[in-house]
CSV table of C-alpha atoms and ligand atoms in Angstrom, one decimal:
chain,number,residue,atom,x,y,z
A,1,UNK,CA,-62.2,29.0,71.4
A,2,UNK,CA,-60.7,26.9,73.6
A,3,UNK,CA,-59.4,28.2,76.9
A,4,UNK,CA,-57.7,26.1,79.7
A,5,UNK,CA,-58.6,27.2,83.2
A,6,UNK,CA,-55.7,25.7,85.7
A,7,UNK,CA,-57.2,25.9,89.4
A,8,UNK,CA,-54.8,25.8,92.5
A,9,UNK,CA,-55.5,24.9,95.9
A,10,UNK,CA,-57.2,27.7,97.9
A,11,UNK,CA,-60.4,28.2,99.2
A,12,UNK,CA,-61.2,30.5,96.1
A,13,UNK,CA,-61.1,27.5,94.0
A,14,UNK,CA,-64.9,27.1,94.3
A,15,UNK,CA,-65.4,30.3,92.3
A,16,UNK,CA,-63.8,28.2,89.4
A,17,UNK,CA,-67.1,26.9,88.7
A,18,UNK,CA,-68.5,30.5,88.0
A,19,UNK,CA,-65.5,31.0,86.2
A,20,UNK,CA,-66.4,28.0,83.8
A,21,UNK,CA,-69.9,29.1,83.6
A,22,UNK,CA,-68.8,32.3,82.4
A,23,UNK,CA,-66.7,31.1,79.9
A,24,UNK,CA,-68.9,28.8,78.6
A,25,UNK,CA,-71.7,31.3,78.6
A,26,UNK,CA,-69.4,33.8,76.0
A,27,UNK,CA,-69.2,30.6,73.8
A,28,UNK,CA,-65.5,29.4,74.7
A,29,UNK,CA,-64.8,26.0,75.0
A,30,UNK,CA,-63.1,25.3,79.0
A,31,UNK,CA,-60.4,22.5,79.6
A,32,UNK,CA,-60.1,22.4,83.3
A,33,UNK,CA,-56.7,21.1,85.1
A,34,UNK,CA,-57.3,20.6,88.7
A,35,UNK,CA,-54.3,20.7,91.3
A,36,UNK,CA,-54.4,17.9,93.6
A,37,UNK,CA,-54.9,20.5,96.6
A,38,UNK,CA,-57.7,22.1,94.6
A,39,UNK,CA,-59.5,18.9,94.8
A,40,UNK,CA,-59.9,19.4,98.5
A,41,UNK,CA,-62.1,22.7,97.8
A,42,UNK,CA,-63.8,21.4,94.7
A,43,UNK,CA,-64.9,18.3,93.1
A,44,UNK,CA,-63.7,17.3,89.5
A,45,UNK,CA,-67.4,16.1,88.9
A,46,UNK,CA,-68.7,19.7,89.2
A,47,UNK,CA,-66.0,21.1,87.2
A,48,UNK,CA,-66.4,18.2,84.5
A,49,UNK,CA,-70.5,18.8,84.4
A,50,UNK,CA,-70.1,22.3,84.0
A,51,UNK,CA,-67.6,22.3,81.3
A,52,UNK,CA,-68.9,19.2,79.7
A,53,UNK,CA,-65.1,17.8,79.3
A,54,UNK,CA,-63.0,15.5,81.3
A,55,UNK,CA,-61.1,17.1,83.8
A,56,UNK,CA,-57.2,16.6,83.9
A,57,UNK,CA,-55.6,16.0,87.1
A,58,UNK,CA,-52.4,14.0,86.6
A,59,UNK,CA,-49.5,14.5,84.5
A,60,UNK,CA,-49.6,10.6,83.2
A,61,UNK,CA,-53.2,9.4,83.1
A,62,UNK,CA,-53.0,5.9,82.5
A,63,UNK,CA,-56.7,6.2,81.4
A,64,UNK,CA,-56.0,8.6,79.0
A,65,UNK,CA,-55.5,7.5,75.1
A,66,UNK,CA,-52.1,9.7,74.9
A,67,UNK,CA,-50.1,9.7,78.0
A,68,UNK,CA,-48.6,13.2,77.0
A,69,UNK,CA,-52.0,14.7,76.6
A,70,UNK,CA,-51.0,17.9,78.4
A,71,UNK,CA,-48.6,18.8,75.6
A,72,UNK,CA,-51.1,18.0,72.7
A,73,UNK,CA,-53.4,20.3,74.3
A,74,UNK,CA,-50.9,23.3,74.8
A,75,UNK,CA,-51.0,23.4,71.3
A,76,UNK,CA,-54.7,24.0,70.6
A,77,UNK,CA,-55.6,26.5,73.7
A,78,UNK,CA,-56.0,30.1,72.9
A,79,UNK,CA,-55.3,31.1,76.6
A,80,UNK,CA,-54.2,29.5,80.1
A,81,UNK,CA,-56.1,31.3,82.8
A,82,UNK,CA,-54.9,30.1,86.4
A,83,UNK,CA,-57.8,30.7,88.7
A,84,UNK,CA,-57.0,30.8,91.8
A,85,UNK,CA,-53.1,30.8,91.5
A,86,UNK,CA,-51.9,30.5,94.8
A,87,UNK,CA,-48.6,31.5,96.1
A,88,UNK,CA,-46.8,28.4,95.8
A,89,UNK,CA,-48.4,27.9,92.0
A,90,UNK,CA,-46.6,31.4,91.4
A,91,UNK,CA,-43.5,30.4,92.5
A,92,UNK,CA,-43.3,27.3,90.5
A,93,UNK,CA,-44.3,29.5,87.2
A,94,UNK,CA,-41.7,32.1,88.1
A,95,UNK,CA,-39.1,29.3,88.4
A,96,UNK,CA,-40.1,26.8,85.7
A,97,UNK,CA,-40.6,23.9,88.0
A,98,UNK,CA,-42.5,21.5,86.6
A,99,UNK,CA,-43.8,18.9,89.2
A,100,UNK,CA,-47.3,18.5,88.7
A,101,UNK,CA,-49.6,18.9,86.0
A,102,UNK,CA,-50.5,22.3,86.1
A,103,UNK,CA,-47.2,23.6,86.2
A,104,UNK,CA,-45.9,21.5,83.3
A,105,UNK,CA,-48.4,22.4,81.5
A,106,UNK,CA,-47.7,26.2,82.3
A,107,UNK,CA,-43.6,25.7,80.8
A,108,UNK,CA,-45.4,23.9,77.8
A,109,UNK,CA,-47.8,26.7,76.9
A,110,UNK,CA,-47.2,29.5,74.2
A,111,UNK,CA,-50.5,30.9,74.2
A,112,UNK,CA,-51.2,34.0,76.4
A,113,UNK,CA,-51.6,33.4,80.1
A,114,UNK,CA,-53.4,35.1,82.7
A,115,UNK,CA,-53.3,34.4,86.4
A,116,UNK,CA,-55.6,35.7,89.3
A,117,UNK,CA,-54.1,35.6,92.5
A,118,UNK,CA,-55.8,34.8,95.8
A,119,UNK,CA,-53.8,34.1,99.0
A,120,UNK,CA,-53.6,35.7,102.6
A,121,UNK,CA,-52.6,39.4,103.1
A,122,UNK,CA,-49.1,38.7,104.2
A,123,UNK,CA,-48.5,35.9,101.7
A,124,UNK,CA,-49.8,38.4,99.1
A,125,UNK,CA,-47.3,41.2,100.6
A,126,UNK,CA,-44.4,38.9,100.7
A,127,UNK,CA,-41.5,39.9,98.8
A,128,UNK,CA,-40.9,36.4,97.7
A,129,UNK,CA,-44.7,36.7,95.9
A,130,UNK,CA,-44.2,40.0,94.7
A,131,UNK,CA,-40.8,39.4,93.1
A,132,UNK,CA,-42.2,36.2,91.2
A,133,UNK,CA,-45.2,38.0,90.2
A,134,UNK,CA,-43.1,40.7,88.8
A,135,UNK,CA,-40.9,38.2,87.1
A,136,UNK,CA,-44.2,36.6,85.2
A,137,UNK,CA,-45.3,39.9,84.4
A,138,UNK,CA,-42.2,41.0,82.8
A,139,UNK,CA,-42.6,37.4,81.1
A,140,UNK,CA,-45.8,38.9,79.4
A,141,UNK,CA,-48.5,37.1,82.0
A,142,UNK,CA,-51.5,39.2,82.7
A,143,UNK,CA,-52.4,39.6,86.3
A,144,UNK,CA,-55.9,40.1,87.4
A,145,UNK,CA,-54.9,41.4,91.0
A,146,UNK,CA,-56.7,40.4,94.0
A,147,UNK,CA,-59.2,42.5,96.0
A,148,UNK,CA,-59.3,43.9,99.3
A,149,UNK,CA,-61.8,42.3,101.4
A,150,UNK,CA,-62.8,39.8,103.7
A,151,UNK,CA,-60.8,36.8,103.9
A,152,UNK,CA,-61.5,33.2,104.4
A,153,UNK,CA,-59.1,33.0,107.7
A,154,UNK,CA,-61.5,35.9,109.2
A,155,UNK,CA,-59.3,38.7,108.3
A,156,UNK,CA,-60.0,41.5,106.5
A,157,UNK,CA,-57.1,42.6,103.7
A,158,UNK,CA,-55.7,42.3,100.1
A,159,UNK,CA,-55.9,39.0,98.8
A,160,UNK,CA,-59.4,37.9,97.9
A,161,UNK,CA,-59.5,36.6,94.4
A,162,UNK,CA,-60.8,39.2,92.1
A,163,UNK,CA,-64.8,38.3,90.9
A,164,UNK,CA,-65.6,35.6,88.3
A,165,UNK,CA,-66.9,38.0,85.8
A,166,UNK,CA,-63.4,40.0,85.5
A,167,UNK,CA,-61.6,37.0,85.4
A,168,UNK,CA,-63.4,35.9,82.5
A,169,UNK,CA,-63.1,39.3,80.8
A,170,UNK,CA,-59.6,39.1,81.2
A,171,UNK,CA,-59.3,35.4,80.0
A,172,UNK,CA,-61.3,36.4,76.8
A,173,UNK,CA,-59.6,39.0,75.7
A,174,UNK,CA,-56.2,37.1,76.1
A,175,UNK,CA,-57.8,34.3,74.0
A,176,UNK,CA,-58.8,36.8,71.4
A,177,UNK,CA,-55.2,38.3,71.1
A,178,UNK,CA,-53.6,35.0,71.0
A,179,UNK,CA,-54.3,34.8,67.2
A,180,UNK,CA,-54.4,38.6,66.4
A,181,UNK,CA,-51.1,38.8,64.5
A,182,UNK,CA,-51.4,35.2,62.9
A,183,UNK,CA,-49.8,35.2,59.4
A,184,UNK,CA,-48.1,38.4,59.9
A,185,UNK,CA,-44.4,38.9,59.8
A,186,UNK,CA,-42.8,40.8,62.5
A,187,UNK,CA,-39.2,42.0,62.3
A,188,UNK,CA,-37.5,43.6,65.6
A,189,UNK,CA,-34.2,44.7,66.7
A,190,UNK,CA,-33.0,45.0,69.8
A,191,UNK,CA,-30.0,45.7,72.3
A,192,UNK,CA,-26.7,47.6,71.9
A,193,UNK,CA,-24.2,47.7,69.1
A,194,UNK,CA,-20.7,47.3,69.7
A,195,UNK,CA,-18.2,49.2,67.7
A,196,UNK,CA,-14.0,48.3,67.5
A,197,UNK,CA,-11.8,50.6,68.9
A,198,UNK,CA,-9.1,48.4,68.6
A,199,UNK,CA,-8.9,44.3,69.1
A,200,UNK,CA,-9.8,44.6,73.1
A,201,UNK,CA,-11.8,47.5,72.8
A,202,UNK,CA,-15.2,48.5,71.8
A,203,UNK,CA,-17.5,51.5,72.2
A,204,UNK,CA,-21.1,50.5,73.1
A,205,UNK,CA,-23.8,51.8,75.4
A,206,UNK,CA,-26.3,51.0,78.2
A,207,UNK,CA,-29.1,48.9,76.4
A,208,UNK,CA,-30.3,45.7,78.1
A,209,UNK,CA,-32.1,44.9,74.8
A,210,UNK,CA,-35.1,44.0,77.6
A,211,UNK,CA,-37.7,46.2,75.7
A,212,UNK,CA,-37.2,44.8,72.2
A,213,UNK,CA,-37.2,41.1,73.7
A,214,UNK,CA,-40.2,42.0,75.3
A,215,UNK,CA,-41.6,42.9,72.1
A,216,UNK,CA,-40.1,40.1,70.5
A,217,UNK,CA,-42.3,37.8,73.1
A,218,UNK,CA,-45.2,39.4,72.9
A,219,UNK,CA,-45.7,39.7,69.1
A,220,UNK,CA,-45.1,35.8,69.4
A,221,UNK,CA,-47.9,35.4,71.8
A,222,UNK,CA,-50.1,36.9,69.6
A,223,UNK,CA,-49.3,34.5,66.7
A,224,UNK,CA,-46.4,36.6,64.6
A,225,UNK,CA,-43.8,34.9,62.9
A,226,UNK,CA,-41.1,37.0,64.6
A,227,UNK,CA,-37.2,37.7,63.6
A,228,UNK,CA,-35.5,39.3,66.3
A,229,UNK,CA,-31.9,40.8,65.4
A,230,UNK,CA,-30.0,41.4,68.6
A,231,UNK,CA,-27.1,43.0,69.5
A,232,UNK,CA,-25.0,41.6,72.3
A,233,UNK,CA,-27.0,40.8,75.0
A,234,UNK,CA,-27.4,38.6,78.1
A,235,UNK,CA,-31.0,37.6,77.6
A,236,UNK,CA,-32.5,34.2,76.3
A,237,UNK,CA,-34.4,33.7,72.9
A,238,UNK,CA,-38.4,34.1,73.7
A,239,UNK,CA,-40.1,31.1,72.6
A,240,UNK,CA,-41.3,30.8,68.9
A,241,UNK,CA,-38.6,33.6,68.1
A,242,UNK,CA,-36.3,33.3,65.1
A,243,UNK,CA,-33.2,35.2,66.4
A,244,UNK,CA,-30.0,36.5,64.7
A,245,UNK,CA,-27.2,38.1,66.6
A,246,UNK,CA,-25.1,40.6,65.5
A,247,UNK,CA,-22.4,43.3,67.1
A,248,UNK,CA,-21.5,45.9,65.0
A,249,UNK,CA,-24.3,48.6,63.6
A,250,UNK,CA,-22.8,47.7,59.9
A,251,UNK,CA,-23.7,43.9,60.4
A,252,UNK,CA,-27.3,45.0,62.2
A,253,UNK,CA,-28.1,47.0,59.0
A,254,UNK,CA,-27.2,44.5,56.6
A,255,UNK,CA,-29.1,41.7,58.7
A,256,UNK,CA,-32.3,43.8,58.9
A,257,UNK,CA,-32.3,44.8,55.3
A,258,UNK,CA,-31.8,41.0,54.7
A,259,UNK,CA,-34.5,39.9,56.9
A,260,UNK,CA,-36.9,42.8,56.1
A,261,UNK,CA,-38.6,41.2,53.1
A,262,UNK,CA,-42.2,40.6,53.3
A,263,UNK,CA,-42.3,41.8,57.0
A,264,UNK,CA,-45.7,43.7,57.9
A,265,UNK,CA,-43.8,45.8,60.6
A,266,UNK,CA,-40.5,46.6,61.9
A,267,UNK,CA,-39.7,47.7,65.3
A,268,UNK,CA,-36.3,49.3,65.7
A,269,UNK,CA,-35.6,49.0,69.3
A,270,UNK,CA,-32.1,48.5,69.1
A,271,UNK,CA,-29.4,51.5,70.5
A,272,UNK,CA,-27.5,51.6,67.4
A,273,UNK,CA,-24.0,53.5,67.4
A,274,UNK,CA,-24.2,56.9,65.8
A,275,UNK,CA,-20.5,57.2,65.3
A,276,UNK,CA,-18.2,54.5,64.9
A,277,UNK,CA,-14.2,54.5,65.7
A,278,UNK,CA,-11.8,54.4,63.2
A,279,UNK,CA,-10.4,50.7,64.7
A,280,UNK,CA,-6.8,50.3,65.3
A,281,UNK,CA,-5.3,47.0,63.7
A,282,UNK,CA,-3.4,46.6,67.0
A,283,UNK,CA,-3.6,47.4,70.7
A,284,UNK,CA,-3.6,51.1,71.3
A,285,UNK,CA,-0.8,51.4,74.0
A,286,UNK,CA,-0.6,53.5,76.7
A,287,UNK,CA,1.5,56.6,75.6
A,288,UNK,CA,1.6,59.4,78.4
A,289,UNK,CA,-1.2,62.4,78.0
A,290,UNK,CA,-4.6,62.4,76.5
A,291,UNK,CA,-5.8,60.2,73.9
A,292,UNK,CA,-8.1,61.3,71.0
A,293,UNK,CA,-10.5,58.9,69.1
A,294,UNK,CA,-11.7,59.7,65.6
A,295,UNK,CA,-15.1,58.7,65.0
A,296,UNK,CA,-17.1,58.5,61.7
A,297,UNK,CA,-20.8,59.0,61.3
A,298,UNK,CA,-22.0,55.3,60.8
A,299,UNK,CA,-25.7,54.4,59.0
A,300,UNK,CA,-29.1,55.6,60.4
A,301,UNK,CA,-30.7,52.4,59.6
A,302,UNK,CA,-34.0,53.6,60.9
A,303,UNK,CA,-33.9,56.6,58.3
A,304,UNK,CA,-33.0,54.0,55.5
A,305,UNK,CA,-35.9,51.8,56.4
A,306,UNK,CA,-37.7,55.1,56.4
A,307,UNK,CA,-36.6,56.2,52.9
A,308,UNK,CA,-37.5,52.9,51.3
A,309,UNK,CA,-40.5,51.7,53.2
A,310,UNK,CA,-42.0,48.4,52.1
A,311,UNK,CA,-43.8,47.3,55.3
A,312,UNK,CA,-47.3,48.5,56.5
A,313,UNK,CA,-45.7,49.7,59.9
A,314,UNK,CA,-42.5,51.1,60.6
A,315,UNK,CA,-42.0,51.9,64.6
A,316,UNK,CA,-38.7,53.8,66.2
A,317,UNK,CA,-38.3,54.4,69.5
A,318,UNK,CA,-36.4,57.3,70.8
A,319,UNK,CA,-34.7,57.4,74.1
A,320,UNK,CA,-33.7,61.1,75.5
A,321,UNK,CA,-32.7,63.0,78.3
A,322,UNK,CA,-34.0,66.7,77.1
A,323,UNK,CA,-37.4,67.9,75.4
A,324,UNK,CA,-38.6,64.3,75.0
A,325,UNK,CA,-41.6,64.5,73.2
A,326,UNK,CA,-40.2,67.7,70.9
A,327,UNK,CA,-37.4,65.5,69.6
A,328,UNK,CA,-39.4,62.1,69.4
A,329,UNK,CA,-41.9,64.2,67.0
A,330,UNK,CA,-38.9,65.1,65.0
A,331,UNK,CA,-37.4,61.4,64.7
A,332,UNK,CA,-41.0,60.5,63.6
A,333,UNK,CA,-41.1,62.9,60.7
A,334,UNK,CA,-37.5,62.9,59.9
A,335,UNK,CA,-37.5,59.3,59.7
A,336,UNK,CA,-40.7,58.5,57.9
A,337,UNK,CA,-42.1,56.4,60.9
A,338,UNK,CA,-45.8,55.5,61.8
A,339,UNK,CA,-45.5,55.9,65.5
A,340,UNK,CA,-42.5,56.4,67.6
A,341,UNK,CA,-42.1,55.4,71.2
A,342,UNK,CA,-40.5,57.8,73.3
A,343,UNK,CA,-39.0,57.3,76.7
A,344,UNK,CA,-37.3,59.7,79.4
A,345,UNK,CA,-34.0,58.2,79.9
A,346,UNK,CA,-32.9,60.5,82.6
A,347,UNK,CA,-35.5,59.1,85.0
A,348,UNK,CA,-33.4,56.4,86.9
A,349,UNK,CA,-36.6,53.9,87.7
A,350,UNK,CA,-37.7,53.2,84.1
A,351,UNK,CA,-36.0,52.8,80.5
A,352,UNK,CA,-32.3,51.7,79.8
A,353,UNK,CA,-31.4,48.8,82.2
A,354,UNK,CA,-34.5,49.0,84.1
A,355,UNK,CA,-37.0,46.2,84.6
A,356,UNK,CA,-40.1,49.0,84.0
A,357,UNK,CA,-40.3,51.5,81.4
A,358,UNK,CA,-42.9,54.4,81.1
A,359,UNK,CA,-43.3,55.7,77.7
A,360,UNK,CA,-45.4,58.0,75.3
A,361,UNK,CA,-46.3,57.0,71.9
A,362,UNK,CA,-46.6,59.4,69.0
A,363,UNK,CA,-48.2,58.7,65.7
A,364,UNK,CA,-48.1,60.1,62.3
A,365,UNK,CA,-51.4,61.4,62.6
A,366,UNK,CA,-50.9,63.3,65.5
A,367,UNK,CA,-51.7,61.1,67.9
A,368,UNK,CA,-50.1,60.9,71.4
A,369,UNK,CA,-50.5,57.9,73.9
A,370,UNK,CA,-49.3,57.8,77.6
A,371,UNK,CA,-48.8,54.6,79.1
A,372,UNK,CA,-47.7,55.1,82.5
A,373,UNK,CA,-45.0,52.7,84.3
A,374,UNK,CA,-45.1,48.9,84.0
A,375,UNK,CA,-43.1,46.1,83.4
A,376,UNK,CA,-41.7,46.1,79.7
A,377,UNK,CA,-43.8,42.9,79.2
A,378,UNK,CA,-46.9,44.8,80.1
A,379,UNK,CA,-45.5,48.1,77.9
A,380,UNK,CA,-45.2,45.8,74.9
A,381,UNK,CA,-48.5,44.5,75.2
A,382,UNK,CA,-49.6,48.2,75.3
A,383,UNK,CA,-47.8,49.2,72.4
A,384,UNK,CA,-49.1,46.5,70.4
A,385,UNK,CA,-52.5,46.9,71.1
A,386,UNK,CA,-52.2,50.6,70.0
A,387,UNK,CA,-50.3,50.2,66.9
A,388,UNK,CA,-51.9,47.4,65.5
A,389,UNK,CA,-55.1,49.5,66.4
A,390,UNK,CA,-56.9,47.1,68.8
A,391,UNK,CA,-56.9,49.3,71.6
A,392,UNK,CA,-60.4,49.2,72.3
A,393,UNK,CA,-60.7,45.5,72.0
A,394,UNK,CA,-57.6,44.3,74.3
A,395,UNK,CA,-57.8,47.3,77.0
A,396,UNK,CA,-56.1,46.4,80.2
A,397,UNK,CA,-57.1,43.7,82.0
B,401,LIG,N1,-31.3,54.3,64.5
B,401,LIG,C1,-30.8,53.7,63.8
B,401,LIG,N2,-29.8,54.1,63.3
B,401,LIG,C2,-28.9,54.8,64.0
B,401,LIG,C3,-29.3,55.1,65.3
B,401,LIG,C4,-30.9,55.1,65.7
B,401,LIG,O1,-31.6,53.1,63.2
B,401,LIG,N3,-27.5,55.0,63.9
B,401,LIG,C5,-32.9,54.1,65.1
B,401,LIG,C6,-33.0,53.5,66.7
B,401,LIG,O2,-33.0,52.2,66.5
B,401,LIG,C7,-34.4,54.3,66.9
B,401,LIG,C8,-34.4,55.5,66.3
B,401,LIG,O3,-33.4,55.4,65.3
B,401,LIG,O4,-35.1,53.6,66.7
B,401,LIG,C9,-34.1,56.7,67.4
B,401,LIG,O5,-33.0,56.9,67.9
B,401,LIG,P1,-31.7,57.8,69.0
B,401,LIG,O6,-30.6,57.2,69.0
B,401,LIG,O7,-32.9,58.1,69.8
B,401,LIG,O8,-32.1,59.0,67.7
B,401,LIG,P2,-30.7,59.4,66.6
B,401,LIG,O9,-31.6,59.0,65.3
B,401,LIG,O10,-29.6,58.2,66.6
B,401,LIG,O11,-30.7,60.7,67.1
B,401,LIG,P3,-29.9,61.5,68.4
B,401,LIG,O12,-28.7,60.3,68.4
B,401,LIG,O13,-29.4,62.7,67.5
B,401,LIG,O14,-30.7,61.6,69.3
């Protein structure tokens, strides 16, 4: 196991030595990347001696055998842990700015990333920092939050970096996770469908696709081969994911049936239309008075998948406004699923369109797991931990 440890410039940089020792003791190789400002706080020689590897400091090192060594290295590592992560480094990560070795490394990494922020309380609480953190969490970055206590500036408050042992533990968990789904094929559907009413109008729903995309990204980070079938959404394809775009529920059904072969798991996170309008070939004109639209029942894709099971895991989603658990549990049985992820869409702060979610997982053997409100990236990781049965190994960081 090889873990990259990024050290950015803050007084907590001296604790990086303890983190290297902790990882080394656990048997992990450690490749340190030191920013220029971190060099003011801890010497490369100390870190090099402890890690027994040349510390990387510059993007283009003329002495190195390969000038693009950071790209080479991103393929080899099992996790990137950044401790301390300064407000500036978090901002660069959030925006994808690559103007030094560590920030360039971050945008090239597919492995799980853990950040341990350390800064002054006011910097920590500033909306800019909090927004950057939220963006990173939504992308699946694990955050080891700073603690409350004495700060180097002589103040007390939140901002002190977490203890090295806690960071070591989080890094090891993330690294173990990175190959957990290696060799597995996972199919995920996401987003809404659009059903034509006439050549210019359609029926659709509010699904943003964020939950399905977060799941696809989380599966890819764990080493799976991921196929994402998406309805119309405005989201970028997660790194390492093969994506097919579809529009209607019929197209979604066909694509899913085609890509399902050889899949170990299918997650049906799309919000598929149940009813399809009888589309008019020409634009419907205003004719005075009410307009009635006739709707026919469309395919229930998940039910069809459940009736012809070939994957080890079939997971559905249930967005409900009433009787959440009863309705979800009915769907779990009716559609022959292993798990259903239930969420209450009557809450305005979570679920459809929101950045966050809060879900309850119901399993075919009567399991019930409540996952409290968190970013969709984190919720995706919790769902995977549970459905792949690794909850005890990869508990919350
Ligand atoms: N689903 C599907 N095809 C449909 C409708 C839903 O595959 N035509 C899937 C969804 O992707 C989700 C699960 O079935 O994983 C439950 O979707 P939901 O809309 O909550 O349930 P329905 O079966 O449509 O039941 P109802 O609308 O009565 O709540």
